[in-house]
PDB file of C-alpha atoms in Angstrom:
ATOM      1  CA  UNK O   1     -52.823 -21.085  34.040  1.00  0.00           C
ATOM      2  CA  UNK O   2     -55.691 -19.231  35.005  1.00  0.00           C
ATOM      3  CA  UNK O   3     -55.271 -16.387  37.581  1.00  0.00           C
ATOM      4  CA  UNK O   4     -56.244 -17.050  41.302  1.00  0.00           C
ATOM      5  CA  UNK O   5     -58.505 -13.691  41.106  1.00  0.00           C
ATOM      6  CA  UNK O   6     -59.630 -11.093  38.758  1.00  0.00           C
ATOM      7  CA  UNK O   7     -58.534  -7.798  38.205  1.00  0.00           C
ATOM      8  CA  UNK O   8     -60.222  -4.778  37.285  1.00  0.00           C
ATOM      9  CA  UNK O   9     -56.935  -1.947  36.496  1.00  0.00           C
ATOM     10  CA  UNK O  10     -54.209   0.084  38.086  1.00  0.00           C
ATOM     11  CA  UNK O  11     -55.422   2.923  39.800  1.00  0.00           C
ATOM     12  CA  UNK O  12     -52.782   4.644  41.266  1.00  0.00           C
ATOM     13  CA  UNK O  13     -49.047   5.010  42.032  1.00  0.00           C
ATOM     14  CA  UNK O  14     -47.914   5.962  45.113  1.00  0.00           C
ATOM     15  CA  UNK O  15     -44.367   7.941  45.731  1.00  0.00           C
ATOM     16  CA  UNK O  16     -41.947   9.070  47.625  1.00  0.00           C
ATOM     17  CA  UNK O  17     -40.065  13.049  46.970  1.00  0.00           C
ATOM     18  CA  UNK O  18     -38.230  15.505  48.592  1.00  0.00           C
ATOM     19  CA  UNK O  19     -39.689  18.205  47.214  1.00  0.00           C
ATOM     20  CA  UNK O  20     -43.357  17.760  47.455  1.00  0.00           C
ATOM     21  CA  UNK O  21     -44.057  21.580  47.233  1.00  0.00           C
ATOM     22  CA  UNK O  22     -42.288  22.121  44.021  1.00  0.00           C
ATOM     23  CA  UNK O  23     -44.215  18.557  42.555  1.00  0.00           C
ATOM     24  CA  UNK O  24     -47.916  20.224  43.309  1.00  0.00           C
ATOM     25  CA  UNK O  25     -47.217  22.724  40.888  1.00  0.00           C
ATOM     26  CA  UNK O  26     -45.652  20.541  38.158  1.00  0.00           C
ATOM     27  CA  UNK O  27     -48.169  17.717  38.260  1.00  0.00           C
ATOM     28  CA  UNK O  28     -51.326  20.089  38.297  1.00  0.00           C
ATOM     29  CA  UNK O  29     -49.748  23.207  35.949  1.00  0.00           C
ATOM     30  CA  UNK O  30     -48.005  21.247  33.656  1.00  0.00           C
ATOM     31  CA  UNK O  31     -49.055  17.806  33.517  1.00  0.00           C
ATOM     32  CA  UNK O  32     -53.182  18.875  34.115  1.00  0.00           C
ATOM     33  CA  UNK O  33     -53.554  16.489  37.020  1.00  0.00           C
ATOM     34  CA  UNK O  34     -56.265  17.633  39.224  1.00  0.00           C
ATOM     35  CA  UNK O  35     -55.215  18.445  42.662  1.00  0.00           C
ATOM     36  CA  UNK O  36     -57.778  16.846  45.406  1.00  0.00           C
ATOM     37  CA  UNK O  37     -56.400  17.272  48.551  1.00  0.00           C
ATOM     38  CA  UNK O  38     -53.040  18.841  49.781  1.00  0.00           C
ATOM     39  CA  UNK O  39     -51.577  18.911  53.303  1.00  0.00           C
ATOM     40  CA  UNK O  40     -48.574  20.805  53.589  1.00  0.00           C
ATOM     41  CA  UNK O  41     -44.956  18.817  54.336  1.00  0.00           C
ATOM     42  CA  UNK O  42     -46.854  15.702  54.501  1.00  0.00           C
ATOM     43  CA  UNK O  43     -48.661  14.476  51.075  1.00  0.00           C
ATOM     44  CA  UNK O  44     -50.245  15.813  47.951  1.00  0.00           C
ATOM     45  CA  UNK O  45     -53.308  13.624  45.779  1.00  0.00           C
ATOM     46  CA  UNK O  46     -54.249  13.982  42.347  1.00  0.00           C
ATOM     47  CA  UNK O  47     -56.671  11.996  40.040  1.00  0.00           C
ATOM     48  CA  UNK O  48     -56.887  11.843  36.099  1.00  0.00           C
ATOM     49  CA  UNK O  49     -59.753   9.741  35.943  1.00  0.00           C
ATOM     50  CA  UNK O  50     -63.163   8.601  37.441  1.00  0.00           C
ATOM     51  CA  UNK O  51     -61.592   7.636  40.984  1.00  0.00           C
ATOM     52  CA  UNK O  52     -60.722   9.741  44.187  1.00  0.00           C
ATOM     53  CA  UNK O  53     -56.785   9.187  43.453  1.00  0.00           C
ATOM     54  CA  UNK O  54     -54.397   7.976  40.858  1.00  0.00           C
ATOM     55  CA  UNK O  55     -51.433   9.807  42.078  1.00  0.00           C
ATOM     56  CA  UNK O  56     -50.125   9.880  45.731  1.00  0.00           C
ATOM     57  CA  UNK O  57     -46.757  12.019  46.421  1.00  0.00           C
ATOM     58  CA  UNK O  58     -45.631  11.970  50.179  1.00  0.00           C
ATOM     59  CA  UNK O  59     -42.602  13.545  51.539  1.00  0.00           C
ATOM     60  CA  UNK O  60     -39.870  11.413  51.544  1.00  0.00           C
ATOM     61  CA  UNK O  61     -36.087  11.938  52.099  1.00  0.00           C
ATOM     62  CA  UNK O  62     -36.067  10.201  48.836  1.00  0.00           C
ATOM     63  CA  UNK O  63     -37.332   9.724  45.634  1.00  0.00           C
ATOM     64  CA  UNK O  64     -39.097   6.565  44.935  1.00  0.00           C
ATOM     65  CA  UNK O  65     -41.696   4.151  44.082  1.00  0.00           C
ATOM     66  CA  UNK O  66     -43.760   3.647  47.570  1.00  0.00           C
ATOM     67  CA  UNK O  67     -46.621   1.221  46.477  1.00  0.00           C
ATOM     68  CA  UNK O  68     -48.935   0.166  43.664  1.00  0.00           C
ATOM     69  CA  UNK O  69     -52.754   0.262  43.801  1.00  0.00           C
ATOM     70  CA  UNK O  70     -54.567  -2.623  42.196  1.00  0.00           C
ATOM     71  CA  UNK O  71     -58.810  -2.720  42.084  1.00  0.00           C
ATOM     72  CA  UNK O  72     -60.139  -6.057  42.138  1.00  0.00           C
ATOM     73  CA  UNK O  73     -63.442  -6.556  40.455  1.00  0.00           C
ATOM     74  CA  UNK O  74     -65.495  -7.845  43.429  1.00  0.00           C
ATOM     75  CA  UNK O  75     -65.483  -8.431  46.956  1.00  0.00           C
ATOM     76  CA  UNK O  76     -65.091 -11.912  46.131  1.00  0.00           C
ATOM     77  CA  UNK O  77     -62.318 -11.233  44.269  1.00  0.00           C
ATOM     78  CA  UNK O  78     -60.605  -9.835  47.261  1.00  0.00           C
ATOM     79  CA  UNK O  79     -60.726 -12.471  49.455  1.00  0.00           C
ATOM     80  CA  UNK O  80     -59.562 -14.666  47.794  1.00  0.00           C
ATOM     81  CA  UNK O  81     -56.346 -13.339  46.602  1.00  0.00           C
ATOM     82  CA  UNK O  82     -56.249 -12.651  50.303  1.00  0.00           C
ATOM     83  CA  UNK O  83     -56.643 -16.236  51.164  1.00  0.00           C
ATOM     84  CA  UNK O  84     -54.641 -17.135  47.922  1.00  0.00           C
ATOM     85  CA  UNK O  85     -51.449 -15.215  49.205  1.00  0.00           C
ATOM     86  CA  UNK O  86     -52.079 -16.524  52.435  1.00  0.00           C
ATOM     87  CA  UNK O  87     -51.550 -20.010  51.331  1.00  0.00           C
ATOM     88  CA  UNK O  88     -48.861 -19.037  49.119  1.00  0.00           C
ATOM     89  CA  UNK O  89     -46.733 -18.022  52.004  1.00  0.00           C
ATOM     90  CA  UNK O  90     -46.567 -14.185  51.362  1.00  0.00           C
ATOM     91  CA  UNK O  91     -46.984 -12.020  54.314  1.00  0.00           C
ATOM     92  CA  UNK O  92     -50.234  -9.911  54.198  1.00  0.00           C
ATOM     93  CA  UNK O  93     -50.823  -6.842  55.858  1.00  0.00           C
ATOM     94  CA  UNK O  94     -54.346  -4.664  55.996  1.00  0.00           C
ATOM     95  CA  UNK O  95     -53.949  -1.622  54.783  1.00  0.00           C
ATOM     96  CA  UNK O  96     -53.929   1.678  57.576  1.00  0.00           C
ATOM     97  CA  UNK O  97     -56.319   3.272  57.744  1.00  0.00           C
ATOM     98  CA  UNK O  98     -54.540   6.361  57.189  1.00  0.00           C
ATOM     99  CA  UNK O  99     -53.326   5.101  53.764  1.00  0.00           C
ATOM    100  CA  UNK O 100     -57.230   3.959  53.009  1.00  0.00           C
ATOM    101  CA  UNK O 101     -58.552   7.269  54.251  1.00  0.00           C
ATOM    102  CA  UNK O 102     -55.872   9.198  52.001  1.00  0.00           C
ATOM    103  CA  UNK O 103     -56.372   6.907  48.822  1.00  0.00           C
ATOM    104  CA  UNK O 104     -60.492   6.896  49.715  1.00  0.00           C
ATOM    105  CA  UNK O 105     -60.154   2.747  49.917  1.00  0.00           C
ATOM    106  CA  UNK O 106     -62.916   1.120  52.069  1.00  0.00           C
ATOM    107  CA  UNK O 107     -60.606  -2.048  52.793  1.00  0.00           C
ATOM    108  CA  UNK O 108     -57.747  -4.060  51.171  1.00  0.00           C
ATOM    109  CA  UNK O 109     -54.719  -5.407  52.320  1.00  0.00           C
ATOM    110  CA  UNK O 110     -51.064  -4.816  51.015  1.00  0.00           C
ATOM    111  CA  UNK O 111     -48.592  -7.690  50.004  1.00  0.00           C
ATOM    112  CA  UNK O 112     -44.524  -7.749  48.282  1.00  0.00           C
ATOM    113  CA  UNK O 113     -43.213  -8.988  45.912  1.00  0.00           C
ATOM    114  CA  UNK O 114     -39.993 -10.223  47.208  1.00  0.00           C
ATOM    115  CA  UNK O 115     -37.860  -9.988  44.065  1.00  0.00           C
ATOM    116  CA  UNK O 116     -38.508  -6.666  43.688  1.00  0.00           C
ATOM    117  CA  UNK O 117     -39.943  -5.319  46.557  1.00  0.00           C
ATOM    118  CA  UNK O 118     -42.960  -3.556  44.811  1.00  0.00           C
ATOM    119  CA  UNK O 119     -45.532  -3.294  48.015  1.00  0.00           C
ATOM    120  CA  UNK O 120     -48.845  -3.620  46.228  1.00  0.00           C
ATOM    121  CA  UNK O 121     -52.225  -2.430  48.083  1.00  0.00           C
ATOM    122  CA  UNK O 122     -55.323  -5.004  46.875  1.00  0.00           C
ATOM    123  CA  UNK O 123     -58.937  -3.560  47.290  1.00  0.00           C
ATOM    124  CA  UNK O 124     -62.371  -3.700  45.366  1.00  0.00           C
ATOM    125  CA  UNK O 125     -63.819  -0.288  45.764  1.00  0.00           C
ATOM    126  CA  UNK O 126     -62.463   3.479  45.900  1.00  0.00           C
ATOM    127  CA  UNK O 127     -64.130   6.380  46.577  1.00  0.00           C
ATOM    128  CA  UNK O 128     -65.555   7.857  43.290  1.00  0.00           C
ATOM    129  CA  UNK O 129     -66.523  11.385  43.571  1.00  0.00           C
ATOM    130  CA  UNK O 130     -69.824  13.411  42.560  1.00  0.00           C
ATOM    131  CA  UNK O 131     -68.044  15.440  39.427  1.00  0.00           C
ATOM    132  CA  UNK O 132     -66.265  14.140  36.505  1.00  0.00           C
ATOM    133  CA  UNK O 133     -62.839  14.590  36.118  1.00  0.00           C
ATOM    134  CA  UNK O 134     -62.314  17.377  34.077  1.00  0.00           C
ATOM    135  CA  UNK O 135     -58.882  17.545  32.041  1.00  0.00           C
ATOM    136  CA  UNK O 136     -57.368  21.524  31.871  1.00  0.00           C
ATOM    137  CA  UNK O 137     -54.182  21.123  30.100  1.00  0.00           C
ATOM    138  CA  UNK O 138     -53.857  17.687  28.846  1.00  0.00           C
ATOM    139  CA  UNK O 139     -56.693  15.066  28.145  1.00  0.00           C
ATOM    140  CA  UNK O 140     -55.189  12.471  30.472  1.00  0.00           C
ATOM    141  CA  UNK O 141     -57.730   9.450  30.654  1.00  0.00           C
ATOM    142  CA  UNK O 142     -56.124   7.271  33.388  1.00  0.00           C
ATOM    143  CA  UNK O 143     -52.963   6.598  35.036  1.00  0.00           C
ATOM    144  CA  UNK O 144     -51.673   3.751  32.809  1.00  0.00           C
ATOM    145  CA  UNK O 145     -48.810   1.802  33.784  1.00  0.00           C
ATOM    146  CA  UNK O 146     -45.936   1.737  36.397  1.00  0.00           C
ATOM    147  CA  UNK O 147     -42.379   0.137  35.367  1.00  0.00           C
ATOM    148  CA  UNK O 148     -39.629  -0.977  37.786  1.00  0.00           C
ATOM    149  CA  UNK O 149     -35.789  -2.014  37.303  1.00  0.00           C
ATOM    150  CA  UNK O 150     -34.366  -4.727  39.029  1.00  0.00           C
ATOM    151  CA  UNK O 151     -31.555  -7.250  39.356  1.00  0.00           C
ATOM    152  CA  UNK O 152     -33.607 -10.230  39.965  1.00  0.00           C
ATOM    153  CA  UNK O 153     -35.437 -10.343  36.628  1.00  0.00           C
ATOM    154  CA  UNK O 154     -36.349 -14.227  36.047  1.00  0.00           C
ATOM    155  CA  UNK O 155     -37.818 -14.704  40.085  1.00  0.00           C
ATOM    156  CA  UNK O 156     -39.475 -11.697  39.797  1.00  0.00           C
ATOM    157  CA  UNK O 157     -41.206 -12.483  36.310  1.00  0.00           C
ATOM    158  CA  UNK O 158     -42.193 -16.089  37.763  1.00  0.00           C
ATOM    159  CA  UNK O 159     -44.091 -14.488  40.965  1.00  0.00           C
ATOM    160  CA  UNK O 160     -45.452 -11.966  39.753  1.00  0.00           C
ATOM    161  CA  UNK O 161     -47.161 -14.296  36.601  1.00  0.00           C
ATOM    162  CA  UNK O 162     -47.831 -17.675  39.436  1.00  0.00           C
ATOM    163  CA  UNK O 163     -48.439 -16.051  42.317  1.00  0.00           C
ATOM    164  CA  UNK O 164     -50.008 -12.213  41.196  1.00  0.00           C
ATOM    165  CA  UNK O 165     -52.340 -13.635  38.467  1.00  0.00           C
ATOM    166  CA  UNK O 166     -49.852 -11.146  35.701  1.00  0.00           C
ATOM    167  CA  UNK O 167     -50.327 -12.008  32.197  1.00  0.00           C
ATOM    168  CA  UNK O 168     -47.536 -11.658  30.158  1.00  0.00           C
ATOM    169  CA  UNK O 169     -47.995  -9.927  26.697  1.00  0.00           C
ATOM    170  CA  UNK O 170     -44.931  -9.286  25.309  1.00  0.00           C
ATOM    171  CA  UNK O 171     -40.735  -9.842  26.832  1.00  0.00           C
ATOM    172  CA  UNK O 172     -37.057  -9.309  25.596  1.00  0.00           C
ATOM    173  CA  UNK O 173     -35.026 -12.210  26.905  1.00  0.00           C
ATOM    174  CA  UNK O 174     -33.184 -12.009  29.528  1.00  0.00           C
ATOM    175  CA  UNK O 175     -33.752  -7.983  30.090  1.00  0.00           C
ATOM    176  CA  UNK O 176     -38.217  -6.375  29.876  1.00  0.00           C
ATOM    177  CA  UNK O 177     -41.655  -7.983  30.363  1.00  0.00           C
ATOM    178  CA  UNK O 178     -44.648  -6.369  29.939  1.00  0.00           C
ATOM    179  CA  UNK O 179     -47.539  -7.665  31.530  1.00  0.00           C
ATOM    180  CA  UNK O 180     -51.702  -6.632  32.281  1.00  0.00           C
ATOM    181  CA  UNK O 181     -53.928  -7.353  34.836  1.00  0.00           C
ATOM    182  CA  UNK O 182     -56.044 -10.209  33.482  1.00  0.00           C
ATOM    183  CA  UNK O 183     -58.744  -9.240  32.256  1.00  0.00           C
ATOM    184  CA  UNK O 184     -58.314  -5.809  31.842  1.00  0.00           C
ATOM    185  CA  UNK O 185     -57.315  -5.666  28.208  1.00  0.00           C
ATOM    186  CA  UNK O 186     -54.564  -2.760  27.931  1.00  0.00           C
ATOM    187  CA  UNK O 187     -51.054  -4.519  27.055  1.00  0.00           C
ATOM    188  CA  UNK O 188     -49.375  -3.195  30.178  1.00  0.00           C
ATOM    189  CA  UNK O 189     -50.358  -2.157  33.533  1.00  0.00           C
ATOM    190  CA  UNK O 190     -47.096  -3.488  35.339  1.00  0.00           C
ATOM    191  CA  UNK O 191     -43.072  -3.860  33.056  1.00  0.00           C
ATOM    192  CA  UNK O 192     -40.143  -4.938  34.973  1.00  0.00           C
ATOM    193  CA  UNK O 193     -36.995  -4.252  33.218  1.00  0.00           C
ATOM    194  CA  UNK O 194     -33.486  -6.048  34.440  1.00  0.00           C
ATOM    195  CA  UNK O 195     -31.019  -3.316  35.431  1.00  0.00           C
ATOM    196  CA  UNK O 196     -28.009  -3.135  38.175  1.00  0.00           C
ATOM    197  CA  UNK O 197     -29.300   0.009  39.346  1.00  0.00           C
ATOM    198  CA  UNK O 198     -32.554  -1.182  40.872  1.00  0.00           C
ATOM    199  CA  UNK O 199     -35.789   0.998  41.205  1.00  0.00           C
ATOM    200  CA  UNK O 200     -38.269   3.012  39.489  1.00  0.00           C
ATOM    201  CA  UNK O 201     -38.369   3.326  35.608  1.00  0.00           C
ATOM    202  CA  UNK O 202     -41.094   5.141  35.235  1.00  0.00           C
ATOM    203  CA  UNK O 203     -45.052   6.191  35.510  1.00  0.00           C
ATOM    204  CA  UNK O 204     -46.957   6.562  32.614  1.00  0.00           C
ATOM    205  CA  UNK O 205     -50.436   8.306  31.852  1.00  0.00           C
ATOM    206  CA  UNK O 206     -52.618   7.339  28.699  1.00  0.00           C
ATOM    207  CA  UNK O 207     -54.018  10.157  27.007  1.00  0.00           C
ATOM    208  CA  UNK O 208     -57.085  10.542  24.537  1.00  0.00           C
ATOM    209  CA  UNK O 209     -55.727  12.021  21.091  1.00  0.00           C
ATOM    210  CA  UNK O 210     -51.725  12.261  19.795  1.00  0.00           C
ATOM    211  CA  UNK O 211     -52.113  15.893  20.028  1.00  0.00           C
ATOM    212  CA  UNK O 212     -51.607  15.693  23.527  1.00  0.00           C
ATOM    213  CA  UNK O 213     -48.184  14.386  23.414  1.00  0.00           C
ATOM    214  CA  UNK O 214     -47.161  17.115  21.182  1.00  0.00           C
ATOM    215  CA  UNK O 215     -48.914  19.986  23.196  1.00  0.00           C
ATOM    216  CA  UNK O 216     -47.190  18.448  26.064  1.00  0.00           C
ATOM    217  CA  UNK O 217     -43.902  17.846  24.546  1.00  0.00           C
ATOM    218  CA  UNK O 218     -43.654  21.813  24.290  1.00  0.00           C
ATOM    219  CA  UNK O 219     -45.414  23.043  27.128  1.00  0.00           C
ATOM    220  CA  UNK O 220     -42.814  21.423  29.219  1.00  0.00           C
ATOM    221  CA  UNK O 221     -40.054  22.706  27.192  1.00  0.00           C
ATOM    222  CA  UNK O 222     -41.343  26.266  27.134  1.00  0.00           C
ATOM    223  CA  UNK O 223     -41.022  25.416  31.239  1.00  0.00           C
ATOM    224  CA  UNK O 224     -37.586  24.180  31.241  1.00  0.00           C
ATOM    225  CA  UNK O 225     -38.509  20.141  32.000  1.00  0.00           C
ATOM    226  CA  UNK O 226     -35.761  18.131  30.551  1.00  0.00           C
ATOM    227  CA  UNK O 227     -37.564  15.776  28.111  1.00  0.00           C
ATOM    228  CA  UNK O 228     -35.876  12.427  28.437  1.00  0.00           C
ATOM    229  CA  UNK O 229     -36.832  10.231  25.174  1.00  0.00           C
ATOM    230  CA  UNK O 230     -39.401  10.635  22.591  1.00  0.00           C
ATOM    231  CA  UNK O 231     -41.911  11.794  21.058  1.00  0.00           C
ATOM    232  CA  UNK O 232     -41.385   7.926  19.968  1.00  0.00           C
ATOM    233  CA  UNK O 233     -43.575   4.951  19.276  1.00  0.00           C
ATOM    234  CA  UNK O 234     -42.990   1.688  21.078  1.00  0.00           C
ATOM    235  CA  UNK O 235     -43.055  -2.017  19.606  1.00  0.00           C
ATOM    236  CA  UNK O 236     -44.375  -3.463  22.388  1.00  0.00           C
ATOM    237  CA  UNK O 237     -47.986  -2.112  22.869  1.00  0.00           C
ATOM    238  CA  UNK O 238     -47.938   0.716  19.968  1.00  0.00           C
ATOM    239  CA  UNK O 239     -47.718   3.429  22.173  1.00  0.00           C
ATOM    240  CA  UNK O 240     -46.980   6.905  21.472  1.00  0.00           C
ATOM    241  CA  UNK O 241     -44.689   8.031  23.758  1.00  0.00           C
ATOM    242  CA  UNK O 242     -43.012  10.878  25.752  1.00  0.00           C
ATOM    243  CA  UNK O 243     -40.936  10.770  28.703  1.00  0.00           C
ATOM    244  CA  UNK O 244     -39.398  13.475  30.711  1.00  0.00           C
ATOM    245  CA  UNK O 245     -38.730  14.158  34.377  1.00  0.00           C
ATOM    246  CA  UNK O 246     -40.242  15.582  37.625  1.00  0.00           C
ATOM    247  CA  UNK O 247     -39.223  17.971  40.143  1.00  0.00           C
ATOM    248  CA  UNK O 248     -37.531  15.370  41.991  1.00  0.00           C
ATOM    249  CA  UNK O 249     -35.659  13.715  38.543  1.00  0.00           C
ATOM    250  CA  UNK O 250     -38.328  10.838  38.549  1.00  0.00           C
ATOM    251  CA  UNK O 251     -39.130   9.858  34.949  1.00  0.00           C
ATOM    252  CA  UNK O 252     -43.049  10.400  33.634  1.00  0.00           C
ATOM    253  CA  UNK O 253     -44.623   9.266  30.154  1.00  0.00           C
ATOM    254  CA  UNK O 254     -47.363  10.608  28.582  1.00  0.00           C
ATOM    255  CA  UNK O 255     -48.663   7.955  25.664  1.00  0.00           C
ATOM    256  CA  UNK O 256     -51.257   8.259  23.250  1.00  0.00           C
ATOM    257  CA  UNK O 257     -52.674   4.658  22.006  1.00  0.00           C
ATOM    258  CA  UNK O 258     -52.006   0.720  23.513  1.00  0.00           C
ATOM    259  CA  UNK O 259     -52.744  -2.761  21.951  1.00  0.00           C
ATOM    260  CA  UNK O 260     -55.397  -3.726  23.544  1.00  0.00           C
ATOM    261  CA  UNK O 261     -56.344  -8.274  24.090  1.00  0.00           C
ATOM    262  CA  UNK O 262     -59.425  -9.770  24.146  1.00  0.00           C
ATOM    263  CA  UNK O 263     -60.487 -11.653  27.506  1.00  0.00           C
ATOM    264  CA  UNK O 264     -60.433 -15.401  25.503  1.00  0.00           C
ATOM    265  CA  UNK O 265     -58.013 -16.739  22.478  1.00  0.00           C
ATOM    266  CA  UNK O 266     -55.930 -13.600  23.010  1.00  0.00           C
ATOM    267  CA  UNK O 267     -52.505 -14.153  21.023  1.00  0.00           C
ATOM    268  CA  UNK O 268     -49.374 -15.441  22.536  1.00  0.00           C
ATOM    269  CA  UNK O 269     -46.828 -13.198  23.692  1.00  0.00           C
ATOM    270  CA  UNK O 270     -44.532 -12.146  21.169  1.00  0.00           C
ATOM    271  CA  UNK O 271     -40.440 -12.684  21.946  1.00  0.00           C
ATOM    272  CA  UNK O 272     -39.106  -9.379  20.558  1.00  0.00           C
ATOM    273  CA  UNK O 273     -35.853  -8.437  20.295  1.00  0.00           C
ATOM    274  CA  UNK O 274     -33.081  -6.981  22.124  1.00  0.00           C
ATOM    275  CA  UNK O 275     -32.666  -3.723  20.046  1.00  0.00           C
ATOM    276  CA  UNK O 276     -32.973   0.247  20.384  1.00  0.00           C
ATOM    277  CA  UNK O 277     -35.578   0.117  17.595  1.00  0.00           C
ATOM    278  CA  UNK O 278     -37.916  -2.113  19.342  1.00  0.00           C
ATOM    279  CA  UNK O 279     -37.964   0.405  22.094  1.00  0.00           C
ATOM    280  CA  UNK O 280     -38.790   3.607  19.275  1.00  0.00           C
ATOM    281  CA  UNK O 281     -39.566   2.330  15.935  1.00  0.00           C
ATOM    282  CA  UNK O 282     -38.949   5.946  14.794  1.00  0.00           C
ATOM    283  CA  UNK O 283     -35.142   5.090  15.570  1.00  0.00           C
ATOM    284  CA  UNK O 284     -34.972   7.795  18.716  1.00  0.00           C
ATOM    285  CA  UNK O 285     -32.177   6.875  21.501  1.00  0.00           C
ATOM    286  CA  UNK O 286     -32.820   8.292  25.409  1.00  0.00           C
ATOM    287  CA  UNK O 287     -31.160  10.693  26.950  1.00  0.00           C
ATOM    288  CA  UNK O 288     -28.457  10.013  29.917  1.00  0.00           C
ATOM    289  CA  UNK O 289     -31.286  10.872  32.640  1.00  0.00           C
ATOM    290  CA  UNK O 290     -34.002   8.485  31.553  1.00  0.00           C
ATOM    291  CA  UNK O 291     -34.860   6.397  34.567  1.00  0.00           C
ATOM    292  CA  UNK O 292     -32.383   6.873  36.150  1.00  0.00           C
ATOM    293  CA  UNK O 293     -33.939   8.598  39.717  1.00  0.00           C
ATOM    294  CA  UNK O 294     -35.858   7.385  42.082  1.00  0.00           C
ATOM    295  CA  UNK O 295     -35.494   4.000  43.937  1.00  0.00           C
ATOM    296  CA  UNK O 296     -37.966   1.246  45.204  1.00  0.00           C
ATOM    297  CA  UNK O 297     -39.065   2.632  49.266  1.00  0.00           C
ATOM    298  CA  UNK O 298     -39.471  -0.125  51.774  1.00  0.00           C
ATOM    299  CA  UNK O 299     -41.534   1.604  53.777  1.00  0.00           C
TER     300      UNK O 299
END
């Protein structure tokens, strides 16, 4: 099936914390996010890449996954998966203008998933500013991936492949897929993994060299942040990994390294099994507090 529109990547993550104050400091000190815009009690932005924002935290009574933000690769692109959610039946909703002017979005429109609940914005341009971004701790090259637990694993996986244009890559039956945003090439932009205890898994950043997870592995351990799982490598995608947890107990990665598909005769996804080894090839096991905070917000 070919997808209804094109993509271009995942550029940034939107969330929800009760302790936004405490989260500027982590995310810019410790992480190396750079902080571009701060108002007090109400929201923090960061970027890690060539864009405006990758990282949105607003105060929230709760931890949690707010909303996904998905470029497009042309105008044309944008309308129609406007018009092609439209016809599918799926409630569309322009995005405020506060949101746009926060995020530095032109236009674009919001739609959910209903399996899930995942509110992701659509748009095809973002404010890109005069100066590079310029990394000061950690050589973070984009924000990479977001991955979500949920109960309704099969409905979910069928929407968001028929009706969001997802391209599976790789899946463990019955429990993970991992899925990019045809035709951008990385093996995962979006995972959803089936779990009682719905919400967010986690949001990862890609990094340039495997020093960087190992820098950052014990500069947040020299701070006291409870590292989670890892350093690991992944089956699916090949990834280097590191996870550990915010301010607020929601679970970030760091990874160094993805499998990476080519637009046309890119291989089939691969059915992989349902082991702790597939998840670390190194053999490592997670600790009790990976992914375990911070819920899906219906906002």
């Amino acid at each position: 099936m070919s997808p209804p529109f094109l993509y271009d990547s995942i550029v940034y993550a939107a969330l929800g914390t009760p302790r936004l104050e405490q989260s500027i400091g982590f995310y810019r000190d410790l992480m190396g996010l750079e902080l571009t815009e701060h108002q007090p009690g109400e929201y923090a932005a960061f970027r890690c890449s060539t864009y405006a924002t990758n990282l949105l935290l607003q105060q929230h009574e709760e931890a949690g996954l707010l909303r996904i933000g998905l470029k497009l690769q042309s105008g044309k692109d944008l309308r129609q998966a406007e018009q092609h959610f439209q016809k599918r039946g799926y409630p569309v909703e322009p995005l405020a203008r506060a949101a746009s002017k926060q995020l530095g979005i032109g236009s674009g429109f919001s739609v959910r998933e209903p399996n899930s609940g995942i509110t992701f914005d659509y748009f095809d341009t973002m404010l890109v500013p005069a100066y590079e971004f310029q990394p000061s701790l950690t050589k973070i090259q984009r924000l990479g991936h977001v991955v979500i637990k949920l109960q309704d694993f099969e409905p979910a996986w069928r929407a968001l492949e028929a009706d969001f244009g997802f391209v599976t890559s790789d899946y463990v039956e019955d429990k993970a897929v991992w899925m990019r945003c045809y035709p951008n090439p990385f093996h995962h932009s979006l995972a959803i993994i089936k779990d009682d205890n719905e919400g967010l898994h986690h949001v990862n950043f890609m990094v340039s060299e495997i020093d960087d997870v190992g820098a950052a592995r014990n500069r947040l351990m020299d701070a006291g942040v409870d590292i989670v799982f890892g350093p690991g490598r992944h089956k699916p995608s090949n990834s280097i990994f590191l996870y550990f947890t915010d301010p607020a107990g929601m679970t970030m990665e760091f990874s160094f390294g993805m499998e990476e598909f080519p637009q046309q005769e890119a291989r089939q996804p691969r059915k992989l099994a349902n082991t702790a080894r597939v998840m670390d090839l190194w053999g490592g096991l997670p600790k009790p507090g990976f992914a375990r905070k911070g819920r899906i917000i219906k906002s």
